[in-house]
Amino acid sequence: MDLERWGATFHELRISKGFTLKQAAGECYSTASLSKFENGTSSPSAAVFFDLLENINVHILDFWSLLGDEAASFRKYYERIATMATKNDYAGFHKLRLKVEKNIDTESASSHRLLIILEFGEHHANPSPELLASVMQEFDSILRQDTHVDHMDFLIVFMALDFLTDAQIVAITEYIIVHHDMIRKFREMYFLTMETFIVRADLRIVSKLLPNHIELAAKLIDFVDEYLEFDANARWTVAAASTRAMIAYLKNDNRPKQVQTMNDALRFLILIRSDFTAEYIYQAATRILGEGLVTVQPNAPVK
């Protein structure tokens, strides 16, 4: 969050709508803290920020649109990165990184994070120790923050998942669960591509949690179901059903039926070649069931 820009934008909106500091702060924030926010020296939590916007009758999308050209262009980049990340499009990351370096202020904190993501995507198959250290530093910063959740946070988690330890995967899951209400509100800013991207990210995290962290996986699947109410996409509905079947299997709930559900779901996911999320789910199923019980190989030719 660019505190100075966000605070100044909120201040302009508050004044233009005729709200005093006390009215804008309401019951959720002190006037002193709100004044610091408007001056760019302090930041409210994401939950409080949404309450502040409600207090001055401003929708999050309207606020976002006033943040300037950089914010608008970043949002466009997120859409492209989300698509490339699901396809492991390394060449696409390289082209976009060159374009971004020419068109944005590379000195800002947001630009720095964006360039790390693009470089990581470009070299995802074999990142240098220095690049991986930068990505892990960004990941750790997500776990420490309480101010907001943005598109780049989800992109970093999604792309770094293969490099995270079991403890880090548990930590990010607990973070998502604790901050779920905040994420749900912030989701109003997302285009549909980012909405389905979050479903992919959550499904990948669930597949990494199994079979050792059943309860955490079950909670995250509940959140996926909420997202699917927004976008009832068949492939993600089936993917969620497959992971839910794995959880039920691990809980000894009608095991033969759950094995059949997993096999049917995996067959569908692999045949439609949705993206690499299907292979994550396949890997989780083979860890649980063993190679011989899953009948569809993710790299088998589609007939």
PDB file of N, CA, C and O in Angstrom, residues 251-276:
ATOM      1  N   LYS A 251     -10.562 -39.186   6.454  1.00  0.00           N
ATOM      2  CA  LYS A 251     -11.358 -39.276   7.677  1.00  0.00           C
ATOM      3  C   LYS A 251     -12.106 -40.608   7.764  1.00  0.00           C
ATOM      4  O   LYS A 251     -12.978 -40.773   8.610  1.00  0.00           O
ATOM      5  N   ASN A 252     -11.785 -41.536   6.852  1.00  0.00           N
ATOM      6  CA  ASN A 252     -12.418 -42.864   6.821  1.00  0.00           C
ATOM      7  C   ASN A 252     -13.914 -42.794   6.569  1.00  0.00           C
ATOM      8  O   ASN A 252     -14.688 -43.609   7.073  1.00  0.00           O
ATOM      9  N   ASP A 253     -14.334 -41.824   5.780  1.00  0.00           N
ATOM     10  CA  ASP A 253     -15.752 -41.654   5.473  1.00  0.00           C
ATOM     11  C   ASP A 253     -16.075 -42.321   4.133  1.00  0.00           C
ATOM     12  O   ASP A 253     -15.816 -41.753   3.073  1.00  0.00           O
ATOM     13  N   ASN A 254     -16.624 -43.536   4.158  1.00  0.00           N
ATOM     14  CA  ASN A 254     -17.042 -44.264   2.963  1.00  0.00           C
ATOM     15  C   ASN A 254     -15.921 -44.305   1.928  1.00  0.00           C
ATOM     16  O   ASN A 254     -16.043 -43.780   0.829  1.00  0.00           O
ATOM     17  N   ARG A 255     -14.850 -44.922   2.255  1.00  0.00           N
ATOM     18  CA  ARG A 255     -13.642 -44.894   1.430  1.00  0.00           C
ATOM     19  C   ARG A 255     -13.834 -45.355  -0.013  1.00  0.00           C
ATOM     20  O   ARG A 255     -13.344 -44.705  -0.939  1.00  0.00           O
ATOM     21  N   PRO A 256     -14.530 -46.471  -0.279  1.00  0.00           N
ATOM     22  CA  PRO A 256     -14.690 -46.894  -1.689  1.00  0.00           C
ATOM     23  C   PRO A 256     -15.363 -45.820  -2.546  1.00  0.00           C
ATOM     24  O   PRO A 256     -14.945 -45.566  -3.677  1.00  0.00           O
ATOM     25  N   LYS A 257     -16.391 -45.176  -2.004  1.00  0.00           N
ATOM     26  CA  LYS A 257     -17.080 -44.122  -2.752  1.00  0.00           C
ATOM     27  C   LYS A 257     -16.147 -42.945  -3.017  1.00  0.00           C
ATOM     28  O   LYS A 257     -16.150 -42.363  -4.108  1.00  0.00           O
ATOM     29  N   GLN A 258     -15.328 -42.576  -2.052  1.00  0.00           N
ATOM     30  CA  GLN A 258     -14.426 -41.439  -2.216  1.00  0.00           C
ATOM     31  C   GLN A 258     -13.341 -41.739  -3.249  1.00  0.00           C
ATOM     32  O   GLN A 258     -12.931 -40.867  -4.014  1.00  0.00           O
ATOM     33  N   VAL A 259     -12.867 -42.990  -3.293  1.00  0.00           N
ATOM     34  CA  VAL A 259     -11.878 -43.368  -4.303  1.00  0.00           C
ATOM     35  C   VAL A 259     -12.472 -43.210  -5.696  1.00  0.00           C
ATOM     36  O   VAL A 259     -11.837 -42.675  -6.616  1.00  0.00           O
ATOM     37  N   GLN A 260     -13.715 -43.632  -5.864  1.00  0.00           N
ATOM     38  CA  GLN A 260     -14.377 -43.503  -7.167  1.00  0.00           C
ATOM     39  C   GLN A 260     -14.541 -42.034  -7.544  1.00  0.00           C
ATOM     40  O   GLN A 260     -14.323 -41.634  -8.689  1.00  0.00           O
ATOM     41  N   THR A 261     -14.932 -41.218  -6.575  1.00  0.00           N
ATOM     42  CA  THR A 261     -15.097 -39.782  -6.830  1.00  0.00           C
ATOM     43  C   THR A 261     -13.779 -39.152  -7.267  1.00  0.00           C
ATOM     44  O   THR A 261     -13.736 -38.349  -8.205  1.00  0.00           O
ATOM     45  N   MET A 262     -12.706 -39.523  -6.582  1.00  0.00           N
ATOM     46  CA  MET A 262     -11.395 -38.977  -6.943  1.00  0.00           C
ATOM     47  C   MET A 262     -10.994 -39.380  -8.353  1.00  0.00           C
ATOM     48  O   MET A 262     -10.541 -38.560  -9.147  1.00  0.00           O
ATOM     49  N   ASN A 263     -11.168 -40.646  -8.674  1.00  0.00           N
ATOM     50  CA  ASN A 263     -10.792 -41.108 -10.005  1.00  0.00           C
ATOM     51  C   ASN A 263     -11.607 -40.430 -11.102  1.00  0.00           C
ATOM     52  O   ASN A 263     -11.081 -40.008 -12.125  1.00  0.00           O
ATOM     53  N   ASP A 264     -12.912 -40.324 -10.879  1.00  0.00           N
ATOM     54  CA  ASP A 264     -13.769 -39.674 -11.873  1.00  0.00           C
ATOM     55  C   ASP A 264     -13.386 -38.209 -12.049  1.00  0.00           C
ATOM     56  O   ASP A 264     -13.316 -37.694 -13.178  1.00  0.00           O
ATOM     57  N   ALA A 265     -13.142 -37.520 -10.933  1.00  0.00           N
ATOM     58  CA  ALA A 265     -12.783 -36.101 -11.005  1.00  0.00           C
ATOM     59  C   ALA A 265     -11.432 -35.903 -11.666  1.00  0.00           C
ATOM     60  O   ALA A 265     -11.260 -35.016 -12.506  1.00  0.00           O
ATOM     61  N   LEU A 266     -10.464 -36.739 -11.325  1.00  0.00           N
ATOM     62  CA  LEU A 266      -9.135 -36.617 -11.918  1.00  0.00           C
ATOM     63  C   LEU A 266      -9.180 -36.874 -13.418  1.00  0.00           C
ATOM     64  O   LEU A 266      -8.519 -36.191 -14.197  1.00  0.00           O
ATOM     65  N   ARG A 267      -9.985 -37.862 -13.827  1.00  0.00           N
ATOM     66  CA  ARG A 267     -10.099 -38.155 -15.260  1.00  0.00           C
ATOM     67  C   ARG A 267     -10.622 -36.928 -16.012  1.00  0.00           C
ATOM     68  O   ARG A 267     -10.112 -36.552 -17.063  1.00  0.00           O
ATOM     69  N   PHE A 268     -11.632 -36.286 -15.455  1.00  0.00           N
ATOM     70  CA  PHE A 268     -12.202 -35.094 -16.084  1.00  0.00           C
ATOM     71  C   PHE A 268     -11.183 -33.959 -16.134  1.00  0.00           C
ATOM     72  O   PHE A 268     -10.985 -33.326 -17.180  1.00  0.00           O
ATOM     73  N   LEU A 269     -10.506 -33.701 -15.020  1.00  0.00           N
ATOM     74  CA  LEU A 269      -9.565 -32.582 -14.953  1.00  0.00           C
ATOM     75  C   LEU A 269      -8.407 -32.751 -15.930  1.00  0.00           C
ATOM     76  O   LEU A 269      -7.994 -31.810 -16.598  1.00  0.00           O
ATOM     77  N   ILE A 270      -7.867 -33.959 -15.995  1.00  0.00           N
ATOM     78  CA  ILE A 270      -6.723 -34.187 -16.863  1.00  0.00           C
ATOM     79  C   ILE A 270      -7.119 -34.092 -18.327  1.00  0.00           C
ATOM     80  O   ILE A 270      -6.411 -33.503 -19.144  1.00  0.00           O
ATOM     81  N   LEU A 271      -8.284 -34.618 -18.676  1.00  0.00           N
ATOM     82  CA  LEU A 271      -8.698 -34.629 -20.074  1.00  0.00           C
ATOM     83  C   LEU A 271      -8.978 -33.232 -20.607  1.00  0.00           C
ATOM     84  O   LEU A 271      -8.731 -32.951 -21.781  1.00  0.00           O
ATOM     85  N   ILE A 272      -9.516 -32.346 -19.762  1.00  0.00           N
ATOM     86  CA  ILE A 272      -9.781 -31.000 -20.264  1.00  0.00           C
ATOM     87  C   ILE A 272      -8.541 -30.120 -20.205  1.00  0.00           C
ATOM     88  O   ILE A 272      -8.552 -29.003 -20.721  1.00  0.00           O
ATOM     89  N   ARG A 273      -7.463 -30.611 -19.600  1.00  0.00           N
ATOM     90  CA  ARG A 273      -6.184 -29.889 -19.568  1.00  0.00           C
ATOM     91  C   ARG A 273      -6.368 -28.456 -19.084  1.00  0.00           C
ATOM     92  O   ARG A 273      -5.912 -27.509 -19.726  1.00  0.00           O
ATOM     93  N   SER A 274      -7.046 -28.283 -17.957  1.00  0.00           N
ATOM     94  CA  SER A 274      -7.376 -26.933 -17.504  1.00  0.00           C
ATOM     95  C   SER A 274      -6.126 -26.104 -17.238  1.00  0.00           C
ATOM     96  O   SER A 274      -5.943 -25.040 -17.801  1.00  0.00           O
ATOM     97  N   ASP A 275      -5.256 -26.555 -16.392  1.00  0.00           N
ATOM     98  CA  ASP A 275      -3.948 -25.958 -16.173  1.00  0.00           C
ATOM     99  C   ASP A 275      -3.198 -26.853 -15.197  1.00  0.00           C
ATOM    100  O   ASP A 275      -3.628 -27.968 -14.912  1.00  0.00           O
ATOM    101  N   PHE A 276      -2.097 -26.386 -14.660  1.00  0.00           N
ATOM    102  CA  PHE A 276      -1.276 -27.227 -13.809  1.00  0.00           C
ATOM    103  C   PHE A 276      -1.923 -27.543 -12.463  1.00  0.00           C
ATOM    104  O   PHE A 276      -1.430 -28.392 -11.730  1.00  0.00           O
TER     105      PHE A 276
END
